Amino acid sequence: MTYLLPISGKPIPSLKIHLSKKRQCLRYINSPYPNTCVLEAIARHLLKDTKEKRYGDSQVLHKMKEIGTLFYKDFNPKTFEGFNYATDIQKIHDHLKLSVNQFSYEQDDKSFHYFLSQSFPIEGDDELNLLLIQSQELNGINIHALLVKDKQRVTGLLFCPICKNHCFKQDTNTAKEMER
């Protein structure tokens, strides 16, 4: 239900908990701009790190400004109000040709259980995976987005390589069958 999501942007205090538990799977950029987390995640996704080349935060922020200008004519990261999921997902599809997967989580006493909550597929293999973290400290009004590098490691599930939405519990038998 994307239309019910608040505008995404502001960094929230509970980010540290998620980053400490899933550091290898999630990417976060320490940004001076208050509401650009989704655009930063898109920029980080487009600037994929390799063994030969690693991109720093300043390069990602520069790419984020380019993407912001592409999406919004008069883009200013200092005054940007945030990413509106109801209207702006289509901009990702149109300009960047990316499928978008939104992950969410449930929290019990000591751990988080991550799951795929929304998928906006288009033709093609390139997909942007975002983890949406809702602030409990700010009365649930604010959402922050992190880039998910490895959705199988975050969720602990294997995703179907064909449709990329159906998932299975990860065990040795399932992994062997998926390789075929």
Short mmCIF file of N, CA and C in Angstrom, two decimals:
data_model
loop_
_atom_site.label_atom_id
_atom_site.label_comp_id
_atom_site.label_asym_id
_atom_site.label_seq_id
_atom_site.Cartn_x
_atom_site.Cartn_y
_atom_site.Cartn_z
N MET A 1 0.84 -1.18 0.00
CA MET A 1 0.00 0.00 0.00
C MET A 1 0.88 1.24 0.00
N THR A 2 1.45 1.50 -1.08
CA THR A 2 2.42 2.57 -1.20
C THR A 2 1.81 3.92 -0.92
N TYR A 3 0.57 4.12 -1.27
CA TYR A 3 -0.04 5.42 -1.09
C TYR A 3 -0.20 5.80 0.38
N LEU A 4 -0.05 4.86 1.29
CA LEU A 4 -0.15 5.16 2.71
C LEU A 4 1.19 5.53 3.34
N LEU A 5 2.27 5.34 2.60
CA LEU A 5 3.59 5.62 3.16
C LEU A 5 3.82 7.11 3.25
N PRO A 6 4.38 7.57 4.36
CA PRO A 6 4.75 8.98 4.42
C PRO A 6 5.95 9.24 3.51
N ILE A 7 6.20 10.49 3.26
CA ILE A 7 7.34 10.86 2.43
C ILE A 7 8.61 10.44 3.13
N SER A 8 9.53 9.88 2.38
CA SER A 8 10.75 9.31 2.94
C SER A 8 11.87 10.33 2.93
N GLY A 9 12.67 10.32 3.99
CA GLY A 9 13.80 11.23 3.97
C GLY A 9 14.61 11.29 5.22
N LYS A 10 14.10 11.82 6.27
CA LYS A 10 14.91 12.19 7.43
C LYS A 10 15.60 10.99 8.06
N PRO A 11 16.90 11.16 8.41
CA PRO A 11 17.58 10.09 9.15
C PRO A 11 16.95 9.94 10.53
N ILE A 12 16.87 8.74 11.00
CA ILE A 12 16.21 8.48 12.27
C ILE A 12 17.15 7.74 13.21
N PRO A 13 16.90 7.87 14.52
CA PRO A 13 17.82 7.26 15.49
C PRO A 13 17.94 5.75 15.42
N SER A 14 16.90 5.04 14.99
CA SER A 14 16.96 3.57 14.99
C SER A 14 17.78 3.00 13.83
N LEU A 15 18.34 3.84 12.98
CA LEU A 15 19.20 3.35 11.88
C LEU A 15 20.39 2.56 12.41
N LYS A 16 20.96 3.00 13.51
CA LYS A 16 22.16 2.36 14.05
C LYS A 16 21.90 0.89 14.38
N ILE A 17 20.71 0.57 14.85
CA ILE A 17 20.38 -0.81 15.20
C ILE A 17 20.42 -1.69 13.94
N HIS A 18 19.80 -1.24 12.87
CA HIS A 18 19.76 -2.02 11.63
C HIS A 18 21.14 -2.15 11.02
N LEU A 19 21.90 -1.06 11.03
CA LEU A 19 23.24 -1.10 10.44
C LEU A 19 24.18 -2.00 11.22
N SER A 20 24.02 -2.07 12.54
CA SER A 20 24.90 -2.91 13.34
C SER A 20 24.61 -4.40 13.11
N LYS A 21 23.37 -4.75 12.82
CA LYS A 21 23.01 -6.16 12.65
C LYS A 21 23.22 -6.66 11.22
N LYS A 22 23.08 -5.81 10.22
CA LYS A 22 23.15 -6.23 8.82
C LYS A 22 24.12 -5.34 8.04
N ARG A 23 25.27 -5.06 8.58
CA ARG A 23 26.21 -4.11 7.99
C ARG A 23 26.65 -4.50 6.58
N GLN A 24 26.87 -5.79 6.32
CA GLN A 24 27.36 -6.20 5.01
C GLN A 24 26.27 -6.14 3.94
N CYS A 25 25.02 -6.13 4.34
CA CYS A 25 23.91 -6.18 3.39
C CYS A 25 23.31 -4.82 3.08
N LEU A 26 23.51 -3.85 3.96
CA LEU A 26 22.88 -2.54 3.83
C LEU A 26 23.93 -1.47 3.56
N ARG A 27 23.57 -0.46 2.79
CA ARG A 27 24.47 0.65 2.53
C ARG A 27 23.83 1.94 3.02
N TYR A 28 24.61 2.72 3.73
CA TYR A 28 24.17 3.99 4.29
C TYR A 28 25.19 5.05 3.92
N ILE A 29 24.71 6.23 3.62
CA ILE A 29 25.59 7.35 3.28
C ILE A 29 25.39 8.43 4.33
N ASN A 30 26.47 8.86 4.91
CA ASN A 30 26.40 9.94 5.89
C ASN A 30 26.29 11.25 5.12
N SER A 31 25.07 11.73 4.99
CA SER A 31 24.78 12.86 4.11
C SER A 31 24.51 14.13 4.90
N PRO A 32 24.93 15.28 4.36
CA PRO A 32 24.60 16.55 5.00
C PRO A 32 23.19 17.02 4.67
N TYR A 33 22.52 16.33 3.74
CA TYR A 33 21.19 16.75 3.31
C TYR A 33 20.13 15.96 4.07
N PRO A 34 19.06 16.61 4.50
CA PRO A 34 18.12 15.96 5.41
C PRO A 34 17.17 14.93 4.79
N ASN A 35 16.74 15.07 3.56
CA ASN A 35 15.65 14.23 3.04
C ASN A 35 15.97 13.51 1.74
N THR A 36 17.21 13.21 1.48
CA THR A 36 17.59 12.66 0.18
C THR A 36 17.97 11.19 0.22
N CYS A 37 17.52 10.43 1.21
CA CYS A 37 18.00 9.06 1.38
C CYS A 37 17.66 8.15 0.20
N VAL A 38 16.48 8.29 -0.39
CA VAL A 38 16.12 7.43 -1.52
C VAL A 38 16.97 7.76 -2.73
N LEU A 39 17.18 9.03 -2.99
CA LEU A 39 18.03 9.43 -4.12
C LEU A 39 19.47 8.99 -3.89
N GLU A 40 19.93 9.02 -2.65
CA GLU A 40 21.28 8.54 -2.33
C GLU A 40 21.38 7.03 -2.55
N ALA A 41 20.32 6.30 -2.18
CA ALA A 41 20.32 4.85 -2.39
C ALA A 41 20.34 4.52 -3.89
N ILE A 42 19.60 5.29 -4.68
CA ILE A 42 19.62 5.08 -6.13
C ILE A 42 21.02 5.36 -6.68
N ALA A 43 21.63 6.45 -6.22
CA ALA A 43 22.98 6.80 -6.68
C ALA A 43 23.98 5.72 -6.29
N ARG A 44 23.89 5.22 -5.07
CA ARG A 44 24.79 4.16 -4.61
C ARG A 44 24.58 2.89 -5.44
N HIS A 45 23.33 2.61 -5.79
CA HIS A 45 23.04 1.44 -6.63
C HIS A 45 23.66 1.59 -8.02
N LEU A 46 23.55 2.77 -8.60
CA LEU A 46 24.09 3.00 -9.94
C LEU A 46 25.62 3.01 -9.95
N LEU A 47 26.23 3.46 -8.86
CA LEU A 47 27.69 3.48 -8.74
C LEU A 47 28.12 2.24 -7.96
N LYS A 48 28.06 1.11 -8.60
CA LYS A 48 28.39 -0.15 -7.92
C LYS A 48 29.89 -0.24 -7.66
N ASP A 49 30.24 -0.56 -6.42
CA ASP A 49 31.65 -0.76 -6.07
C ASP A 49 32.17 -2.05 -6.69
N THR A 50 33.41 -2.02 -7.12
CA THR A 50 34.09 -3.22 -7.62
C THR A 50 35.41 -3.34 -6.87
N LYS A 51 36.14 -4.40 -7.14
CA LYS A 51 37.45 -4.55 -6.51
C LYS A 51 38.41 -3.47 -6.97
N GLU A 52 38.26 -3.04 -8.22
CA GLU A 52 39.15 -2.03 -8.77
C GLU A 52 38.75 -0.61 -8.37
N LYS A 53 37.46 -0.36 -8.20
CA LYS A 53 36.98 1.00 -7.96
C LYS A 53 35.95 1.01 -6.84
N ARG A 54 36.21 1.83 -5.83
CA ARG A 54 35.25 2.04 -4.75
C ARG A 54 34.86 3.51 -4.75
N TYR A 55 33.59 3.77 -4.62
CA TYR A 55 33.08 5.13 -4.67
C TYR A 55 32.90 5.68 -3.25
N GLY A 56 33.38 6.87 -3.04
CA GLY A 56 33.23 7.53 -1.75
C GLY A 56 31.90 8.25 -1.65
N ASP A 57 31.60 8.71 -0.43
CA ASP A 57 30.33 9.40 -0.20
C ASP A 57 30.21 10.66 -1.05
N SER A 58 31.30 11.38 -1.27
CA SER A 58 31.21 12.62 -2.05
C SER A 58 30.84 12.32 -3.51
N GLN A 59 31.34 11.22 -4.06
CA GLN A 59 30.98 10.84 -5.42
C GLN A 59 29.52 10.41 -5.50
N VAL A 60 29.06 9.71 -4.47
CA VAL A 60 27.66 9.28 -4.43
C VAL A 60 26.75 10.50 -4.30
N LEU A 61 27.13 11.47 -3.48
CA LEU A 61 26.32 12.68 -3.33
C LEU A 61 26.27 13.47 -4.64
N HIS A 62 27.37 13.50 -5.37
CA HIS A 62 27.37 14.18 -6.67
C HIS A 62 26.40 13.49 -7.64
N LYS A 63 26.43 12.16 -7.66
CA LYS A 63 25.51 11.40 -8.52
C LYS A 63 24.07 11.60 -8.06
N MET A 64 23.85 11.70 -6.75
CA MET A 64 22.51 11.94 -6.21
C MET A 64 21.96 13.27 -6.73
N LYS A 65 22.80 14.28 -6.79
CA LYS A 65 22.36 15.59 -7.30
C LYS A 65 21.99 15.49 -8.78
N GLU A 66 22.75 14.71 -9.55
CA GLU A 66 22.42 14.50 -10.96
C GLU A 66 21.06 13.82 -11.11
N ILE A 67 20.81 12.81 -10.28
CA ILE A 67 19.54 12.08 -10.34
C ILE A 67 18.40 13.00 -9.91
N GLY A 68 18.62 13.79 -8.87
CA GLY A 68 17.60 14.73 -8.42
C GLY A 68 17.23 15.73 -9.50
N THR A 69 18.22 16.21 -10.23
CA THR A 69 17.97 17.14 -11.33
C THR A 69 17.23 16.45 -12.46
N LEU A 70 17.51 15.18 -12.69
CA LEU A 70 16.82 14.40 -13.71
C LEU A 70 15.34 14.21 -13.35
N PHE A 71 15.06 13.92 -12.08
CA PHE A 71 13.69 13.66 -11.63
C PHE A 71 12.89 14.94 -11.43
N TYR A 72 13.50 15.93 -10.82
CA TYR A 72 12.82 17.17 -10.44
C TYR A 72 13.58 18.33 -11.09
N LYS A 73 12.90 19.16 -11.81
CA LYS A 73 13.55 20.23 -12.57
C LYS A 73 14.37 21.17 -11.68
N ASP A 74 13.76 21.71 -10.64
CA ASP A 74 14.44 22.66 -9.76
C ASP A 74 14.86 21.96 -8.47
N PHE A 75 15.76 21.00 -8.59
CA PHE A 75 16.17 20.20 -7.43
C PHE A 75 17.22 20.93 -6.61
N ASN A 76 16.95 21.05 -5.32
CA ASN A 76 17.91 21.59 -4.36
C ASN A 76 17.93 20.61 -3.18
N PRO A 77 19.03 19.90 -2.95
CA PRO A 77 19.03 18.89 -1.88
C PRO A 77 18.81 19.47 -0.49
N LYS A 78 19.12 20.74 -0.29
CA LYS A 78 18.94 21.35 1.03
C LYS A 78 17.47 21.59 1.35
N THR A 79 16.65 21.83 0.33
CA THR A 79 15.23 22.13 0.55
C THR A 79 14.31 21.01 0.07
N PHE A 80 14.89 19.89 -0.37
CA PHE A 80 14.09 18.77 -0.87
C PHE A 80 13.24 18.21 0.25
N GLU A 81 11.94 18.01 -0.01
CA GLU A 81 11.01 17.57 1.03
C GLU A 81 11.00 16.06 1.25
N GLY A 82 11.51 15.30 0.31
CA GLY A 82 11.54 13.86 0.46
C GLY A 82 10.93 13.16 -0.74
N PHE A 83 11.12 11.86 -0.80
CA PHE A 83 10.67 11.03 -1.91
C PHE A 83 9.25 10.58 -1.65
N ASN A 84 8.33 10.89 -2.56
CA ASN A 84 6.94 10.49 -2.43
C ASN A 84 6.74 9.19 -3.21
N TYR A 85 6.55 8.09 -2.50
CA TYR A 85 6.46 6.78 -3.15
C TYR A 85 5.27 6.66 -4.08
N ALA A 86 4.18 7.34 -3.76
CA ALA A 86 2.98 7.23 -4.58
C ALA A 86 3.17 7.79 -5.98
N THR A 87 3.98 8.82 -6.12
CA THR A 87 4.14 9.46 -7.43
C THR A 87 5.53 9.27 -8.04
N ASP A 88 6.55 9.08 -7.22
CA ASP A 88 7.92 9.12 -7.73
C ASP A 88 8.49 7.77 -8.15
N ILE A 89 7.84 6.66 -7.80
CA ILE A 89 8.30 5.35 -8.26
C ILE A 89 8.31 5.31 -9.79
N GLN A 90 7.31 5.93 -10.39
CA GLN A 90 7.23 5.95 -11.85
C GLN A 90 8.43 6.67 -12.48
N LYS A 91 8.98 7.65 -11.79
CA LYS A 91 10.16 8.36 -12.29
C LYS A 91 11.37 7.43 -12.36
N ILE A 92 11.49 6.53 -11.39
CA ILE A 92 12.58 5.55 -11.40
C ILE A 92 12.42 4.62 -12.60
N HIS A 93 11.18 4.17 -12.84
CA HIS A 93 10.92 3.30 -13.99
C HIS A 93 11.23 4.01 -15.30
N ASP A 94 10.74 5.24 -15.45
CA ASP A 94 10.86 5.95 -16.72
C ASP A 94 12.29 6.36 -17.04
N HIS A 95 12.98 6.95 -16.07
CA HIS A 95 14.31 7.51 -16.33
C HIS A 95 15.44 6.49 -16.21
N LEU A 96 15.34 5.57 -15.26
CA LEU A 96 16.47 4.69 -14.97
C LEU A 96 16.22 3.23 -15.34
N LYS A 97 14.99 2.89 -15.68
CA LYS A 97 14.65 1.51 -16.07
C LYS A 97 15.02 0.51 -14.99
N LEU A 98 14.63 0.81 -13.75
CA LEU A 98 14.90 -0.06 -12.61
C LEU A 98 13.60 -0.60 -12.03
N SER A 99 13.59 -1.88 -11.68
CA SER A 99 12.51 -2.42 -10.85
C SER A 99 12.81 -2.01 -9.42
N VAL A 100 11.77 -1.79 -8.63
CA VAL A 100 11.97 -1.35 -7.24
C VAL A 100 11.33 -2.38 -6.31
N ASN A 101 12.11 -2.86 -5.35
CA ASN A 101 11.61 -3.74 -4.29
C ASN A 101 11.75 -3.01 -2.97
N GLN A 102 10.66 -3.00 -2.20
CA GLN A 102 10.70 -2.37 -0.89
C GLN A 102 10.63 -3.46 0.17
N PHE A 103 11.59 -3.42 1.07
CA PHE A 103 11.63 -4.37 2.17
C PHE A 103 11.21 -3.66 3.44
N SER A 104 10.59 -4.42 4.32
CA SER A 104 10.20 -3.91 5.62
C SER A 104 10.65 -4.92 6.67
N TYR A 105 10.25 -4.71 7.89
CA TYR A 105 10.69 -5.61 8.95
C TYR A 105 9.66 -5.67 10.06
N GLU A 106 9.73 -6.75 10.81
CA GLU A 106 8.97 -6.91 12.05
C GLU A 106 9.99 -7.10 13.14
N GLN A 107 9.68 -6.59 14.30
CA GLN A 107 10.62 -6.66 15.40
C GLN A 107 10.00 -7.44 16.54
N ASP A 108 10.76 -8.43 17.04
CA ASP A 108 10.33 -9.09 18.27
C ASP A 108 11.29 -8.67 19.38
N ASP A 109 11.37 -9.43 20.44
CA ASP A 109 12.16 -9.01 21.60
C ASP A 109 13.61 -8.69 21.29
N LYS A 110 14.28 -9.54 20.51
CA LYS A 110 15.71 -9.36 20.32
C LYS A 110 16.17 -9.26 18.88
N SER A 111 15.28 -9.46 17.92
CA SER A 111 15.76 -9.48 16.54
C SER A 111 14.75 -8.85 15.59
N PHE A 112 15.21 -8.66 14.37
CA PHE A 112 14.37 -8.14 13.30
C PHE A 112 14.16 -9.25 12.27
N HIS A 113 12.98 -9.29 11.71
CA HIS A 113 12.66 -10.22 10.63
C HIS A 113 12.34 -9.39 9.40
N TYR A 114 13.21 -9.44 8.40
CA TYR A 114 13.06 -8.63 7.21
C TYR A 114 12.28 -9.40 6.15
N PHE A 115 11.45 -8.70 5.39
CA PHE A 115 10.66 -9.34 4.34
C PHE A 115 10.38 -8.36 3.20
N LEU A 116 10.07 -8.91 2.04
CA LEU A 116 9.72 -8.11 0.87
C LEU A 116 8.28 -7.65 1.04
N SER A 117 8.06 -6.33 1.11
CA SER A 117 6.71 -5.84 1.35
C SER A 117 6.03 -5.34 0.07
N GLN A 118 6.76 -4.75 -0.85
CA GLN A 118 6.20 -4.25 -2.10
C GLN A 118 7.19 -4.49 -3.22
N SER A 119 6.68 -4.77 -4.39
CA SER A 119 7.54 -4.91 -5.56
C SER A 119 6.91 -4.16 -6.72
N PHE A 120 7.72 -3.38 -7.41
CA PHE A 120 7.28 -2.63 -8.58
C PHE A 120 8.14 -3.07 -9.75
N PRO A 121 7.81 -4.22 -10.36
CA PRO A 121 8.68 -4.77 -11.41
C PRO A 121 8.44 -4.13 -12.77
N ILE A 122 9.50 -4.11 -13.56
CA ILE A 122 9.42 -3.79 -14.98
C ILE A 122 10.29 -4.80 -15.70
N GLU A 123 10.23 -4.81 -17.01
CA GLU A 123 11.07 -5.73 -17.78
C GLU A 123 12.54 -5.38 -17.58
N GLY A 124 13.36 -6.37 -17.39
CA GLY A 124 14.79 -6.16 -17.22
C GLY A 124 15.28 -6.80 -15.94
N ASP A 125 16.58 -6.89 -15.82
CA ASP A 125 17.18 -7.57 -14.68
C ASP A 125 17.61 -6.64 -13.56
N ASP A 126 17.77 -5.37 -13.83
CA ASP A 126 18.31 -4.46 -12.82
C ASP A 126 17.22 -4.06 -11.84
N GLU A 127 17.48 -4.29 -10.55
CA GLU A 127 16.48 -3.94 -9.55
C GLU A 127 17.12 -3.18 -8.41
N LEU A 128 16.37 -2.24 -7.88
CA LEU A 128 16.76 -1.42 -6.75
C LEU A 128 16.04 -1.96 -5.53
N ASN A 129 16.79 -2.37 -4.50
CA ASN A 129 16.20 -2.91 -3.28
C ASN A 129 16.38 -1.91 -2.16
N LEU A 130 15.26 -1.49 -1.56
CA LEU A 130 15.27 -0.50 -0.49
C LEU A 130 14.68 -1.10 0.77
N LEU A 131 15.33 -0.86 1.90
CA LEU A 131 14.77 -1.21 3.20
C LEU A 131 14.18 0.06 3.79
N LEU A 132 12.89 0.03 4.08
CA LEU A 132 12.21 1.19 4.66
C LEU A 132 12.15 1.02 6.17
N ILE A 133 12.73 1.97 6.87
CA ILE A 133 12.76 1.93 8.32
C ILE A 133 11.88 3.05 8.84
N GLN A 134 10.84 2.67 9.57
CA GLN A 134 9.93 3.67 10.11
C GLN A 134 10.38 4.06 11.50
N SER A 135 10.33 5.34 11.76
CA SER A 135 10.79 5.85 13.04
C SER A 135 9.74 5.64 14.11
N GLN A 136 10.15 4.96 15.17
CA GLN A 136 9.27 4.85 16.32
C GLN A 136 9.52 6.00 17.28
N GLU A 137 10.73 6.55 17.20
CA GLU A 137 11.07 7.68 18.06
C GLU A 137 10.30 8.93 17.67
N LEU A 138 9.93 9.03 16.39
CA LEU A 138 9.24 10.21 15.88
C LEU A 138 7.77 9.91 15.61
N ASN A 139 7.16 9.05 16.40
CA ASN A 139 5.74 8.70 16.32
C ASN A 139 5.33 8.08 14.99
N GLY A 140 6.25 7.39 14.35
CA GLY A 140 5.92 6.69 13.13
C GLY A 140 5.64 7.58 11.93
N ILE A 141 5.98 8.84 12.01
CA ILE A 141 5.69 9.78 10.94
C ILE A 141 6.74 9.71 9.85
N ASN A 142 7.94 9.35 10.18
CA ASN A 142 9.06 9.44 9.26
C ASN A 142 9.57 8.07 8.82
N ILE A 143 10.03 8.00 7.59
CA ILE A 143 10.62 6.78 7.05
C ILE A 143 11.98 7.13 6.47
N HIS A 144 12.94 6.24 6.68
CA HIS A 144 14.26 6.39 6.07
C HIS A 144 14.50 5.15 5.21
N ALA A 145 15.19 5.32 4.11
CA ALA A 145 15.46 4.21 3.19
C ALA A 145 16.95 3.91 3.15
N LEU A 146 17.28 2.63 3.18
CA LEU A 146 18.65 2.16 3.01
C LEU A 146 18.71 1.27 1.78
N LEU A 147 19.82 1.27 1.10
CA LEU A 147 20.02 0.39 -0.04
C LEU A 147 20.34 -1.01 0.47
N VAL A 148 19.63 -2.00 -0.04
CA VAL A 148 19.89 -3.40 0.28
C VAL A 148 20.78 -3.96 -0.82
N LYS A 149 22.00 -4.35 -0.46
CA LYS A 149 22.94 -4.90 -1.44
C LYS A 149 22.62 -6.35 -1.76
N ASP A 150 22.22 -7.11 -0.76
CA ASP A 150 21.98 -8.54 -0.94
C ASP A 150 20.67 -8.90 -0.26
N LYS A 151 19.60 -8.98 -1.04
CA LYS A 151 18.28 -9.22 -0.45
C LYS A 151 18.17 -10.62 0.15
N GLN A 152 18.93 -11.58 -0.36
CA GLN A 152 18.88 -12.93 0.20
C GLN A 152 19.54 -12.99 1.57
N ARG A 153 20.60 -12.24 1.76
CA ARG A 153 21.25 -12.21 3.08
C ARG A 153 20.41 -11.45 4.10
N VAL A 154 19.76 -10.40 3.67
CA VAL A 154 18.93 -9.62 4.60
C VAL A 154 17.75 -10.45 5.09
N THR A 155 17.06 -11.10 4.17
CA THR A 155 15.85 -11.84 4.55
C THR A 155 16.13 -13.26 5.01
N GLY A 156 17.25 -13.84 4.58
CA GLY A 156 17.53 -15.24 4.89
C GLY A 156 16.75 -16.19 4.00
N LEU A 157 16.20 -15.68 2.89
CA LEU A 157 15.41 -16.48 1.97
C LEU A 157 16.05 -16.48 0.59
N LEU A 158 15.76 -17.53 -0.18
CA LEU A 158 16.18 -17.58 -1.58
C LEU A 158 15.05 -17.04 -2.45
N PHE A 159 15.37 -16.17 -3.39
CA PHE A 159 14.37 -15.60 -4.28
C PHE A 159 14.41 -16.32 -5.62
N CYS A 160 13.25 -16.51 -6.21
CA CYS A 160 13.14 -17.16 -7.51
C CYS A 160 13.92 -16.34 -8.55
N PRO A 161 14.82 -16.97 -9.30
CA PRO A 161 15.61 -16.22 -10.29
C PRO A 161 14.80 -15.77 -11.50
N ILE A 162 13.61 -16.32 -11.68
CA ILE A 162 12.79 -15.96 -12.84
C ILE A 162 11.89 -14.77 -12.52
N CYS A 163 11.03 -14.92 -11.51
CA CYS A 163 10.10 -13.83 -11.19
C CYS A 163 10.67 -12.85 -10.17
N LYS A 164 11.63 -13.29 -9.38
CA LYS A 164 12.34 -12.48 -8.39
C LYS A 164 11.46 -12.00 -7.24
N ASN A 165 10.25 -12.54 -7.11
CA ASN A 165 9.38 -12.17 -6.00
C ASN A 165 9.07 -13.33 -5.07
N HIS A 166 8.89 -14.53 -5.62
CA HIS A 166 8.62 -15.69 -4.77
C HIS A 166 9.90 -16.08 -4.05
N CYS A 167 9.75 -16.47 -2.80
CA CYS A 167 10.94 -16.82 -2.03
C CYS A 167 10.72 -18.13 -1.29
N PHE A 168 11.84 -18.74 -0.92
CA PHE A 168 11.84 -20.05 -0.28
C PHE A 168 12.80 -20.02 0.89
N LYS A 169 12.53 -20.87 1.87
CA LYS A 169 13.48 -20.98 2.98
C LYS A 169 14.81 -21.48 2.46
N GLN A 170 15.85 -20.94 3.05
CA GLN A 170 17.19 -21.26 2.57
C GLN A 170 17.70 -22.51 3.27
N ASP A 171 17.84 -23.60 2.52
CA ASP A 171 18.48 -24.82 3.01
C ASP A 171 19.26 -25.44 1.85
N THR A 172 19.98 -26.50 2.12
CA THR A 172 20.86 -27.07 1.08
C THR A 172 20.07 -27.65 -0.09
N ASN A 173 18.95 -28.30 0.17
CA ASN A 173 18.16 -28.88 -0.91
C ASN A 173 17.58 -27.80 -1.82
N THR A 174 17.04 -26.76 -1.23
CA THR A 174 16.47 -25.68 -2.03
C THR A 174 17.55 -24.98 -2.84
N ALA A 175 18.70 -24.76 -2.25
CA ALA A 175 19.80 -24.10 -2.96
C ALA A 175 20.23 -24.93 -4.17
N LYS A 176 20.30 -26.25 -4.01
CA LYS A 176 20.68 -27.11 -5.14
C LYS A 176 19.64 -27.06 -6.25
N GLU A 177 18.36 -27.08 -5.87
CA GLU A 177 17.29 -27.03 -6.86
C GLU A 177 17.28 -25.68 -7.59
N MET A 178 17.57 -24.60 -6.89
CA MET A 178 17.58 -23.27 -7.51
C MET A 178 18.73 -23.13 -8.49
N GLU A 179 19.83 -23.82 -8.25
CA GLU A 179 20.98 -23.74 -9.15
C GLU A 179 20.69 -24.39 -10.50
N ARG A 180 19.79 -25.36 -10.51
CA ARG A 180 19.46 -26.04 -11.77
C ARG A 180 18.75 -25.15 -12.67
#
